XYZ file of C-alpha atoms in Angstrom:
753
model
C 174.599 -4.557 129.290
C 177.314 -6.567 131.309
C 178.985 -9.085 130.889
C 176.869 -11.514 133.312
C 173.692 -10.104 132.349
C 174.864 -11.494 128.288
C 175.245 -15.089 130.067
C 172.096 -15.224 132.003
C 170.433 -13.613 128.240
C 172.601 -16.810 127.634
C 170.257 -19.168 129.588
C 167.295 -18.793 128.547
C 167.978 -20.267 124.596
C 170.397 -23.304 126.341
C 167.319 -24.112 128.310
C 165.178 -23.845 125.356
C 167.558 -25.360 122.642
C 168.556 -28.853 125.876
C 164.476 -29.053 126.311
C 164.524 -30.119 122.205
C 166.775 -32.196 122.844
C 164.480 -33.871 125.746
C 161.449 -33.221 123.935
C 161.989 -35.058 120.756
C 159.315 -37.610 119.419
C 159.694 -41.472 120.321
C 157.138 -42.666 118.109
C 158.191 -43.339 114.948
C 157.436 -41.998 111.690
C 156.114 -38.212 112.853
C 156.441 -35.604 110.920
C 159.009 -33.186 111.094
C 160.227 -34.597 114.282
C 163.129 -32.319 115.813
C 159.899 -29.538 114.304
C 157.604 -31.301 116.574
C 160.385 -31.238 119.110
C 161.148 -26.718 118.932
C 157.881 -26.421 119.110
C 157.585 -28.526 122.006
C 160.456 -27.027 123.136
C 159.334 -23.585 122.798
C 155.693 -24.146 124.094
C 157.376 -25.664 127.431
C 159.683 -22.578 127.760
C 157.054 -19.736 126.984
C 154.709 -21.376 129.588
C 157.154 -21.506 132.153
C 158.004 -17.685 131.107
C 154.504 -16.365 132.228
C 154.138 -18.618 135.063
C 157.317 -17.394 136.440
C 156.085 -13.327 136.312
C 152.745 -14.460 137.615
C 153.808 -16.733 141.305
C 156.944 -13.617 141.329
C 154.533 -11.268 140.701
C 152.325 -12.216 143.032
C 154.997 -12.727 145.694
C 155.537 -9.214 145.185
C 159.418 -10.318 143.929
C 160.462 -9.563 139.986
C 163.804 -8.915 140.370
C 166.701 -9.639 139.080
C 167.663 -12.636 141.903
C 164.528 -13.942 141.609
C 165.284 -14.239 137.780
C 168.432 -15.561 137.958
C 167.388 -18.502 140.410
C 164.128 -19.172 138.262
C 166.398 -19.946 134.487
C 168.609 -21.371 136.385
C 166.740 -23.593 138.437
C 164.509 -24.168 134.424
C 168.836 -24.405 132.596
C 168.809 -27.664 135.372
C 165.889 -29.317 135.165
C 166.282 -29.070 131.218
C 169.815 -29.898 131.266
C 168.339 -33.799 133.201
C 165.655 -33.361 130.678
C 168.409 -33.849 127.980
C 170.626 -36.321 129.613
C 167.898 -38.992 130.707
C 166.884 -38.729 126.945
C 169.661 -39.342 125.473
C 170.814 -42.168 127.010
C 167.253 -43.951 127.085
C 167.782 -43.391 122.735
C 170.991 -44.648 123.471
C 170.096 -48.326 125.250
C 166.491 -48.333 122.956
C 168.669 -47.244 118.969
C 169.834 -50.387 117.525
C 166.350 -51.703 118.298
C 165.140 -49.063 115.923
C 166.404 -48.769 112.533
C 165.264 -50.363 109.751
C 166.469 -49.725 105.792
C 165.455 -47.117 103.982
C 162.386 -47.212 101.832
C 163.799 -46.863 98.030
C 163.314 -43.802 95.730
C 159.611 -44.681 93.767
C 160.173 -44.876 90.130
C 157.737 -41.670 89.086
C 160.577 -38.784 90.931
C 159.853 -36.173 89.246
C 163.847 -34.485 87.842
C 164.060 -30.191 89.409
C 167.153 -29.055 89.211
C 169.481 -30.625 88.331
C 168.701 -33.435 90.654
C 166.266 -36.415 91.698
C 163.585 -34.707 93.003
C 161.597 -38.539 95.142
C 157.326 -37.846 95.875
C 156.490 -36.104 98.897
C 155.862 -39.486 101.705
C 160.038 -39.691 100.772
C 161.094 -36.516 100.466
C 160.247 -35.569 103.169
C 162.059 -37.985 105.118
C 165.811 -36.454 103.795
C 164.430 -32.279 105.974
C 162.397 -33.873 108.802
C 159.687 -36.663 108.264
C 160.739 -40.485 108.635
C 159.027 -42.660 106.665
C 160.630 -45.610 108.069
C 160.974 -45.285 112.433
C 164.474 -44.365 112.540
C 166.496 -43.774 115.855
C 163.996 -41.482 118.201
C 166.983 -39.001 118.936
C 170.231 -38.796 116.726
C 173.319 -37.425 117.751
C 175.216 -33.733 116.718
C 177.298 -35.084 114.166
C 174.783 -38.081 112.641
C 171.709 -34.405 112.593
C 175.110 -32.724 110.670
C 175.066 -35.467 108.553
C 171.253 -35.230 108.058
C 172.340 -31.662 107.106
C 174.830 -32.057 104.851
C 172.956 -35.193 102.502
C 170.209 -33.065 101.999
C 172.099 -30.214 100.879
C 174.217 -32.645 98.178
C 170.930 -33.987 97.188
C 168.686 -30.161 96.714
C 168.897 -28.979 93.125
C 169.868 -25.560 92.810
C 166.505 -23.936 93.030
C 166.080 -25.304 96.631
C 170.524 -23.866 97.515
C 168.475 -20.929 96.600
C 165.917 -21.271 98.691
C 167.823 -21.975 101.674
C 170.200 -19.335 101.212
C 167.364 -16.676 100.400
C 165.485 -17.964 103.595
C 169.322 -17.530 106.115
C 170.128 -14.931 104.218
C 167.080 -13.218 105.469
C 167.291 -14.327 108.694
C 171.005 -13.679 109.820
C 170.832 -10.541 108.456
C 167.328 -9.317 110.676
C 168.802 -10.949 113.411
C 171.485 -8.275 112.444
C 169.399 -5.230 113.086
C 167.188 -7.096 116.327
C 170.900 -6.527 117.423
C 171.524 -3.145 116.195
C 168.337 -1.221 116.643
C 167.355 0.577 120.132
C 163.737 -0.304 120.271
C 162.355 2.202 118.013
C 158.076 0.996 117.361
C 156.222 3.318 118.055
C 153.848 1.500 120.375
C 156.252 0.890 122.134
C 157.034 3.542 123.495
C 153.603 4.713 124.300
C 152.623 1.585 126.544
C 154.601 -1.513 125.461
C 158.085 -0.511 127.432
C 156.304 1.460 130.059
C 154.005 -1.444 131.890
C 157.369 -3.462 131.994
C 159.231 -0.907 134.036
C 156.225 -0.283 135.841
C 156.526 -4.199 136.862
C 160.118 -3.875 137.443
C 160.330 -0.615 140.076
C 157.152 -1.818 141.476
C 158.238 -5.587 141.494
C 154.648 -7.051 140.623
C 152.411 -6.818 138.711
C 149.455 -5.230 140.143
C 147.353 -1.515 138.363
C 148.407 0.842 138.719
C 147.225 4.929 137.886
C 148.293 6.043 134.032
C 146.184 8.085 131.658
C 147.035 5.418 129.005
C 144.338 2.020 129.666
C 146.756 0.437 127.467
C 148.976 -0.324 129.800
C 146.907 -2.589 131.521
C 144.068 -3.390 129.928
C 145.842 -5.315 126.610
C 146.977 -8.965 127.117
C 150.787 -8.847 128.216
C 152.340 -11.740 127.345
C 155.846 -10.680 125.338
C 155.466 -7.954 127.664
C 156.008 -10.564 129.865
C 159.366 -12.421 127.980
C 160.373 -8.874 128.010
C 160.184 -8.785 131.576
C 162.974 -12.071 131.771
C 165.031 -10.025 129.605
C 165.178 -6.526 131.796
C 165.923 -8.022 134.517
C 168.382 -10.801 133.807
C 170.342 -7.699 131.258
C 169.662 -4.679 132.536
C 167.999 -2.747 129.797
C 166.340 -3.031 126.395
C 169.328 -3.790 125.161
C 168.098 -8.044 123.632
C 164.380 -6.526 123.868
C 164.257 -7.458 119.512
C 165.435 -10.402 119.543
C 161.865 -11.919 120.909
C 160.040 -11.114 117.836
C 163.289 -12.143 115.970
C 162.963 -15.280 117.675
C 159.416 -15.349 117.285
C 159.834 -15.390 113.475
C 161.946 -18.023 112.930
C 159.606 -20.202 114.844
C 156.492 -19.008 112.498
C 158.950 -20.777 109.530
C 160.134 -23.582 111.028
C 156.004 -24.026 112.170
C 154.765 -23.338 108.594
C 158.152 -25.494 106.672
C 156.647 -28.255 109.357
C 152.006 -28.179 109.018
C 154.064 -28.386 104.295
C 154.820 -31.312 104.968
C 151.709 -32.360 107.327
C 150.214 -31.933 104.616
C 151.513 -33.304 102.031
C 154.302 -31.534 101.326
C 157.740 -32.399 99.890
C 160.873 -30.397 100.706
C 160.667 -27.840 98.315
C 157.423 -27.090 98.993
C 158.429 -27.198 102.122
C 161.448 -24.473 101.482
C 158.846 -22.258 99.045
C 156.440 -21.793 102.000
C 159.158 -21.039 103.866
C 161.010 -18.534 101.523
C 157.407 -17.013 101.125
C 157.101 -16.429 104.488
C 160.700 -14.807 105.154
C 160.087 -12.425 101.952
C 157.003 -11.361 103.039
C 157.758 -7.740 104.074
C 155.690 -7.288 107.632
C 157.093 -10.337 108.856
C 160.751 -8.803 107.609
C 159.887 -5.531 109.594
C 158.347 -6.741 112.299
C 161.442 -9.563 113.493
C 163.490 -6.784 114.876
C 160.860 -5.325 116.732
C 159.315 -4.778 120.101
C 155.950 -5.160 118.002
C 153.471 -8.494 119.897
C 152.444 -9.753 116.536
C 154.690 -12.478 115.332
C 155.087 -13.542 118.912
C 151.154 -14.341 118.776
C 150.861 -16.139 115.192
C 154.233 -17.888 116.741
C 151.426 -19.684 119.043
C 148.772 -19.679 116.887
C 151.129 -22.257 114.457
C 151.807 -23.685 117.600
C 148.456 -25.046 117.312
C 147.949 -25.153 113.454
C 150.741 -27.295 113.960
C 149.894 -29.715 117.327
C 145.630 -30.059 116.143
C 146.892 -31.591 112.126
C 149.028 -34.540 114.321
C 145.775 -35.000 115.500
C 143.478 -35.310 111.968
C 145.197 -38.802 111.566
C 146.046 -40.608 114.762
C 144.314 -40.653 118.836
C 146.775 -37.265 120.439
C 148.701 -38.055 123.127
C 147.779 -36.263 126.506
C 151.405 -34.375 125.783
C 149.705 -33.511 122.724
C 146.889 -32.270 123.632
C 148.914 -30.133 127.033
C 150.831 -28.646 123.792
C 147.187 -27.338 122.852
C 146.224 -26.157 126.171
C 149.814 -23.868 126.433
C 149.446 -23.219 123.166
C 145.742 -21.640 123.177
C 146.929 -19.871 126.328
C 149.534 -18.010 125.458
C 147.515 -16.935 122.077
C 145.313 -14.887 124.615
C 147.569 -13.801 127.402
C 149.882 -12.904 124.053
C 147.016 -11.046 121.240
C 143.614 -12.322 122.133
C 142.285 -12.068 117.856
C 144.824 -14.936 118.187
C 142.300 -16.730 119.398
C 140.149 -16.052 116.220
C 142.110 -18.740 114.544
C 142.750 -21.006 117.301
C 138.765 -21.923 117.308
C 138.552 -22.799 114.248
C 141.723 -25.262 114.823
C 141.093 -27.179 118.184
C 136.811 -26.868 116.479
C 138.994 -29.104 113.631
C 141.171 -31.378 116.646
C 138.156 -32.013 118.455
C 136.203 -33.228 115.304
C 138.757 -35.566 114.204
C 138.452 -37.045 117.021
C 135.770 -37.543 117.567
C 135.895 -39.481 114.282
C 138.316 -41.298 115.044
C 137.032 -43.071 118.614
C 134.047 -43.173 116.247
C 135.128 -44.781 114.052
C 137.837 -47.593 115.658
C 134.788 -47.747 118.142
C 132.483 -49.257 114.993
C 134.957 -51.196 113.195
C 134.153 -55.341 113.772
C 137.741 -56.765 112.379
C 136.148 -59.512 110.016
C 137.976 -63.125 110.739
C 141.567 -63.375 109.611
C 143.557 -66.496 108.200
C 144.980 -69.148 110.004
C 148.332 -67.544 111.809
C 146.857 -64.007 110.055
C 147.793 -61.072 112.193
C 144.443 -59.285 113.609
C 144.048 -55.816 111.630
C 145.818 -52.939 113.226
C 144.224 -50.362 114.938
C 143.783 -46.698 113.585
C 147.331 -45.173 115.449
C 147.084 -43.893 118.972
C 143.103 -45.439 119.064
C 142.467 -48.025 122.040
C 143.732 -51.240 121.081
C 140.563 -54.500 121.036
C 141.828 -56.851 123.004
C 141.830 -60.656 122.862
C 138.569 -62.607 123.443
C 138.656 -66.439 124.971
C 137.703 -67.109 122.238
C 141.070 -66.012 120.564
C 139.692 -63.289 118.320
C 139.033 -59.460 119.035
C 136.135 -57.024 120.596
C 134.844 -53.692 119.583
C 135.982 -51.680 121.930
C 133.462 -49.382 123.953
C 132.214 -45.926 122.267
C 132.176 -44.730 125.128
C 135.974 -44.806 126.016
C 136.779 -42.879 123.435
C 134.231 -40.158 123.173
C 135.493 -39.816 126.795
C 138.699 -38.871 126.388
C 138.052 -36.684 123.808
C 135.245 -34.651 125.988
C 138.354 -35.136 129.020
C 140.791 -33.600 126.673
C 139.896 -30.191 124.938
C 138.148 -29.938 129.723
C 142.135 -30.538 129.594
C 142.881 -27.821 126.911
C 140.747 -25.355 128.686
C 142.194 -26.299 131.641
C 145.511 -25.676 130.980
C 145.010 -22.188 128.518
C 143.566 -21.035 131.755
C 146.205 -21.373 133.551
C 148.286 -19.777 131.582
C 145.502 -16.653 131.130
C 143.136 -17.008 133.975
C 145.366 -14.447 136.545
C 145.266 -11.492 133.450
C 141.881 -11.466 133.073
C 141.023 -12.514 137.197
C 143.474 -8.662 137.399
C 141.439 -7.147 134.416
C 138.141 -8.462 135.934
C 138.835 -7.433 139.655
C 139.289 -3.577 137.740
C 137.105 -3.374 134.583
C 133.933 -5.904 136.027
C 134.342 -7.275 132.200
C 137.569 -9.914 130.941
C 137.987 -7.889 127.861
C 138.601 -4.539 130.160
C 137.438 -1.199 130.339
C 134.188 -0.686 127.392
C 136.326 1.817 125.570
C 139.197 -1.202 124.684
C 135.773 -3.610 124.144
C 133.911 -1.057 121.233
C 137.110 0.558 120.256
C 138.516 -2.293 118.009
C 135.775 -4.641 117.967
C 132.833 -4.095 114.987
C 129.548 -3.874 116.737
C 127.192 -3.892 113.274
C 128.008 -7.677 112.214
C 124.935 -7.162 109.826
C 125.837 -8.537 106.677
C 126.365 -5.548 104.925
C 128.929 -4.201 107.523
C 131.072 -6.976 107.296
C 131.308 -7.383 103.797
C 132.104 -3.417 103.100
C 134.768 -4.472 106.308
C 136.196 -7.342 104.953
C 136.768 -5.542 101.071
C 138.734 -2.051 102.878
C 140.872 -5.178 105.163
C 141.260 -6.685 101.519
C 142.084 -3.499 99.910
C 144.153 -2.600 102.576
C 146.301 -5.402 102.664
C 146.436 -5.620 98.809
C 147.797 -2.582 98.572
C 150.467 -1.211 95.817
C 152.496 1.376 94.659
C 150.457 2.423 91.652
C 148.777 4.422 92.762
C 145.749 4.206 90.386
C 145.273 1.316 91.407
C 144.997 2.172 95.192
C 142.368 5.292 94.339
C 140.593 3.270 91.796
C 139.782 0.043 93.791
C 139.165 2.416 97.059
C 136.758 4.495 94.903
C 134.666 0.916 93.842
C 134.750 0.194 97.324
C 133.227 3.411 98.570
C 130.742 3.509 95.379
C 129.320 -0.516 96.516
C 128.981 0.627 99.735
C 126.669 3.344 99.432
C 124.666 1.234 96.911
C 123.843 -1.142 99.570
C 123.797 1.311 102.370
C 126.003 1.222 104.430
C 128.613 4.189 105.743
C 132.250 3.145 105.185
C 133.812 5.492 106.950
C 131.024 4.687 109.867
C 132.745 4.436 113.369
C 131.116 1.378 114.352
C 133.025 -0.457 111.531
C 135.866 1.609 111.624
C 138.752 2.086 114.549
C 139.234 6.275 116.007
C 138.918 8.605 113.922
C 140.510 7.118 110.635
C 139.401 7.317 107.417
C 139.659 5.256 104.499
C 141.341 4.350 102.103
C 144.910 5.057 103.448
C 148.293 4.091 101.715
C 149.729 1.019 102.943
C 152.380 -0.043 100.513
C 154.968 1.849 101.604
C 157.601 -1.093 104.369
C 156.681 -0.213 107.822
C 156.644 -2.090 110.600
C 153.382 -0.870 111.291
C 151.594 -1.152 108.040
C 152.765 -2.823 105.346
C 150.788 -3.937 103.193
C 151.572 -8.195 101.362
C 149.689 -8.607 97.738
C 151.945 -11.043 96.720
C 151.685 -13.468 99.982
C 148.469 -12.803 100.316
C 147.964 -13.335 96.324
C 149.317 -17.164 96.619
C 147.571 -17.435 99.882
C 144.376 -16.563 98.357
C 146.019 -18.839 95.136
C 146.761 -21.331 96.978
C 143.546 -21.858 99.607
C 140.803 -21.124 96.435
C 143.181 -24.402 94.653
C 143.519 -26.377 98.411
C 138.639 -25.990 98.607
C 138.220 -26.109 94.817
C 141.099 -28.941 93.480
C 142.402 -30.422 96.511
C 143.986 -33.520 95.261
C 146.117 -31.312 92.087
C 147.920 -30.484 94.793
C 148.536 -34.373 96.018
C 145.971 -37.564 95.239
C 146.388 -38.776 99.354
C 145.897 -34.931 101.353
C 143.047 -34.336 100.339
C 141.205 -34.469 103.295
C 143.064 -32.625 104.963
C 143.720 -30.292 102.707
C 140.927 -28.854 102.223
C 139.317 -28.472 106.323
C 142.859 -26.868 106.904
C 142.020 -24.863 104.074
C 138.682 -24.414 105.550
C 139.796 -23.126 108.887
C 141.950 -20.552 107.068
C 139.510 -19.415 105.624
C 137.035 -19.670 108.725
C 139.837 -17.732 110.514
C 139.876 -15.090 107.801
C 135.872 -14.756 108.264
C 135.958 -14.417 111.356
C 138.240 -11.778 112.325
C 137.371 -9.273 109.217
C 133.895 -9.820 110.785
C 134.250 -9.396 114.143
C 137.942 -6.324 114.060
C 137.207 -2.550 112.907
C 139.022 -2.019 109.299
C 141.946 0.074 110.606
C 145.060 2.122 108.629
C 147.425 -0.658 110.353
C 145.124 -3.448 110.548
C 147.264 -5.985 108.098
C 150.074 -6.795 111.809
C 147.030 -7.094 113.378
C 145.587 -10.575 110.883
C 149.644 -11.575 110.224
C 148.175 -14.402 112.488
C 146.135 -15.408 109.232
C 148.865 -14.398 106.985
C 150.777 -16.658 108.755
C 148.126 -20.140 108.948
C 147.689 -19.392 105.760
C 151.082 -19.066 103.553
C 151.543 -23.506 103.934
C 148.401 -22.726 100.973
C 150.609 -20.768 99.115
C 153.823 -23.375 99.424
C 152.039 -26.004 97.925
C 150.110 -24.588 95.305
C 153.467 -23.511 94.621
C 155.023 -26.647 94.760
C 152.217 -28.382 92.546
C 152.305 -26.175 89.940
C 155.825 -26.499 89.369
C 155.537 -30.348 89.832
C 153.117 -30.642 87.253
C 154.449 -28.762 85.035
C 157.091 -31.395 84.893
C 154.572 -34.163 82.966
C 154.150 -32.246 79.716
C 150.779 -33.223 79.106
C 150.866 -31.728 75.553
C 151.820 -28.915 73.659
C 148.249 -26.879 74.585
C 148.097 -27.449 78.449
C 152.216 -27.244 78.678
C 152.309 -23.566 77.348
C 149.756 -22.548 79.961
C 151.616 -24.278 82.262
C 154.915 -22.767 81.175
C 153.187 -19.445 80.939
C 151.996 -20.261 84.202
C 155.919 -21.343 85.522
C 157.193 -18.344 84.713
C 154.932 -16.289 86.137
C 154.471 -17.960 89.931
C 158.777 -17.592 89.673
C 158.151 -13.591 88.663
C 156.045 -13.358 91.642
C 158.614 -15.535 93.964
C 161.616 -13.354 92.210
C 159.661 -9.638 92.938
C 158.889 -11.624 96.489
C 162.277 -11.944 97.202
C 162.928 -8.534 96.645
C 160.065 -6.885 98.191
C 161.725 -8.960 101.457
C 165.777 -6.541 100.877
C 163.404 -3.382 99.795
C 161.936 -3.944 103.641
C 164.953 -5.299 105.216
C 167.635 -2.298 103.311
C 164.867 0.609 103.403
C 161.844 -0.256 105.769
C 160.957 1.693 108.728
C 161.589 2.406 112.005
C 164.952 0.219 111.880
C 167.088 0.240 108.383
C 170.114 -1.395 106.493
C 170.885 1.188 104.318
C 170.231 5.215 104.295
C 169.317 8.134 105.866
C 168.786 6.354 109.883
C 170.573 3.078 109.063
C 171.357 0.971 112.508
C 175.075 1.014 111.930
C 175.593 5.338 111.115
C 172.204 6.650 113.808
C 173.590 7.050 117.384
C 170.942 4.236 119.602
C 169.169 8.040 121.232
C 168.995 8.943 117.659
C 167.790 5.258 116.069
C 165.145 4.755 118.996
C 163.207 9.111 117.410
C 163.390 7.909 114.008
C 159.388 7.854 114.699
C 159.358 11.248 115.430
C 162.722 12.994 115.217
C 161.788 15.915 116.277
C 160.714 15.170 119.939
C 164.737 13.053 121.122
C 166.076 16.786 121.809
C 162.749 17.395 123.742
C 162.767 15.292 126.131
C 166.651 15.543 126.773
C 165.981 19.565 128.157
C 163.388 18.600 129.867
C 164.785 15.522 131.402
C 167.880 17.064 131.861
C 166.278 20.242 133.752
C 163.918 18.437 135.659
C 167.284 15.868 136.936
C 169.128 19.172 137.622
C 166.953 20.187 139.949
C 167.751 17.578 142.331
C 163.342 15.975 142.205
C 163.044 12.572 143.101
C 159.178 11.978 142.963
C 158.169 13.185 139.632
C 155.159 13.169 138.401
C 153.630 12.075 134.777
C 151.234 14.383 132.501
C 150.155 12.607 129.138
C 147.200 11.430 126.857
C 146.501 8.251 125.272
C 149.813 7.950 122.708
C 151.276 9.814 123.968
C 155.212 8.578 124.442
C 156.440 7.798 128.194
C 159.021 5.077 127.939
C 161.618 7.911 126.864
C 161.260 9.217 130.516
C 161.951 6.381 132.189
C 165.240 5.733 130.161
C 166.247 9.407 130.868
C 165.172 9.713 134.873
C 166.957 6.582 136.212
C 168.681 7.436 139.478
C 172.300 6.700 139.147
C 172.715 3.428 140.229
C 170.524 2.535 137.290
C 167.325 1.848 139.815
C 164.204 2.516 138.708
C 162.802 6.368 138.578
C 159.786 7.366 140.910
C 157.734 8.186 138.260
C 153.640 8.779 139.277
C 150.231 9.819 136.872
C 148.731 12.320 137.737
C 145.954 11.225 135.296
C 144.802 8.278 136.192
C 141.492 6.622 133.727
C 141.050 4.040 136.204
C 138.496 4.549 138.681
C 139.551 1.898 140.937
C 143.522 3.844 140.685
C 143.577 7.483 142.101
C 145.884 9.543 140.237
C 148.546 11.609 142.225
C 148.448 14.948 143.989
C 150.720 17.314 141.790
C 151.543 18.930 145.118
C 153.056 15.153 146.092
C 155.413 15.502 143.798
C 159.429 17.577 143.516
C 158.510 18.225 139.411
C 155.840 17.779 136.768
C 157.388 16.390 133.470
C 154.459 16.910 130.037
C 154.004 15.221 126.413
C 151.671 16.637 123.916
C 149.307 18.954 124.919
C 149.896 22.218 127.470
C 146.710 23.205 128.938
C 146.172 20.215 129.630
C 149.743 20.253 131.181
C 149.046 23.792 132.643
C 145.626 22.561 134.244
C 147.019 20.318 137.217
C 150.174 22.715 137.600
C 150.582 24.086 141.123
C 149.916 27.633 141.358
C 153.465 29.343 141.494
C 155.111 26.814 139.272
C 157.249 26.894 136.455
C 156.140 26.239 133.208
C 158.459 25.333 130.743
C 157.932 24.081 127.608
C 159.014 22.787 123.513
C 157.155 21.545 121.197
C 155.968 18.291 122.591
C 157.328 18.017 125.995
C 157.418 20.049 128.922
C 158.453 20.677 132.653
C 158.025 22.884 135.520
C 159.243 22.594 139.064
C 158.213 24.229 142.412
C 159.801 27.869 142.896
C 163.483 27.910 143.700
C 164.054 24.732 142.019
């Protein structure tokens, strides 16, 4: 990567930071305003990145100069918006200050320092309980951070250190490791190379349908880095940034649900130490990107539970929905219930505001304060206040719902239009619609599918426990007349059960996080007042949404060995319930209601601390020894060469690809045919067969699963490279050509080459 590429890659990040300054909420009392600004900036940046790709793709201008110009324009606009916001804040700041509230006497002592209740404690790190300046200067933010550190207890400081240490080590691995995810070698990264080679987003003949049928939102982000830097060295940063965004947003969700500073840190800690999150944060997979957009939608929805949503937030909800859809459609399983919750809350607020009749007031008294964000009753000629018309509130809610769908359609619509035009269906060809979604929806099949998904998600290194659980599920399925290996509820030819405890980015289980989330969800549903009496309604509503997402997922997605990463969005969404429950547990222990109850709570607290410590160990081990990127041991990012790192999944293929590519290059071939199967690695060819000037090679498929995209004629190419099946390659090699094969890789050259 050149110095110029490094500078260009910094432009989007700089623009996003400036947008964070520009989009800090103006309203006073906003929950965690800085994190809300980050959410807004992330959504706007994401939508801009997607629309730039779609627009330039339509113009056949997917080139480095065009992308550089687009991001420089974005940076200039963000800098202008940030400057205007700062000047406006400077003019209005003196009128927006207020004295801080005193800490109530009931504050709980934690970690050797005063641990104020939720409302005040949230103000120390994010939400402001009293009106404050709309924008803090950088020095002011530093002062707030230092003050928060001084007032934090030892436990809170330990949580911050653990989270920060993991995030920084993940950043190190992300920067040092070459992309080596299996799916990325097959279709995530080849589709980026096809776009670069073509200069547009048109579909191409291919034997790997996932290169064109799977939503490309995350790959759009990779395309920006590819064109700005000329390579893939920064690809892992997309998922790393998505992981950081998830940590910030779940902490804000915790605050919105009444969580104290400690609760927010516990939430972030539980998520940060989840092995699947640790491993995916250094990967070119797409699950963390999807989870980030889902949680952005969730935090905006929670803002709308108690106040009418402004049009800016409505646009944000549309952006989050569209970005989720264009990244991974399974994320809509959670976004759907979230939007339903938002709509019901907005209708309730509209109806409440329209039916509330202000009572008489004493002489000189102020009129009743309307619901925040709702239309204020206007004054009448007699000096009273008239009731607002209900149609206005209802029409606004309906209009906002339509606007959300329209914004989402703008983001994901172009891709869906291409898929529909190609396959006659927005969800792609039948083989895609039938391979992953459930094909049976009777209660018995859904129950068995849910149990299998749960068994894989909660897997542990204890083999006897795994076997016992699997046998119970298999026997139970037989008892209710369901085949546990039914192809209608099982992906491909996979066989349940499959071990998932090992820290592998594609399948690692999360039993500790899952257990904490499960307990937190049960408590939030059954006894929400034990967590926070003032937030019982929102807590229960949020837990219902999480439960609905999990139930919908298990009834719509087939079991598969790597299903744990597919449900990651729901795990991230549910983690705030774990943090809130843990904080309530630690807080209630301090009340010491009695010897017997105190002893029980001490045991529960000790168990929770043990689980958290084990969770931290799991996160550290996943980062240290996880596969296929690790800090220590065989395959370490410090001791393994760049090329060998790419092949840690299949080390024996590294030399085979080089051998075939060298022979093809030495032959002087220009147009090269590809022979491969649906799950073969294509990406190494794009790296090894690049032009001497760094340009894309002329690679064409000799097979195609797209009916309207015929493959190239083998006689029209100068050489053929093959992966996987030698018989399949032999069928396509013209007569008289020389075919060489080594294990997984082969090549064919015409006579005289």
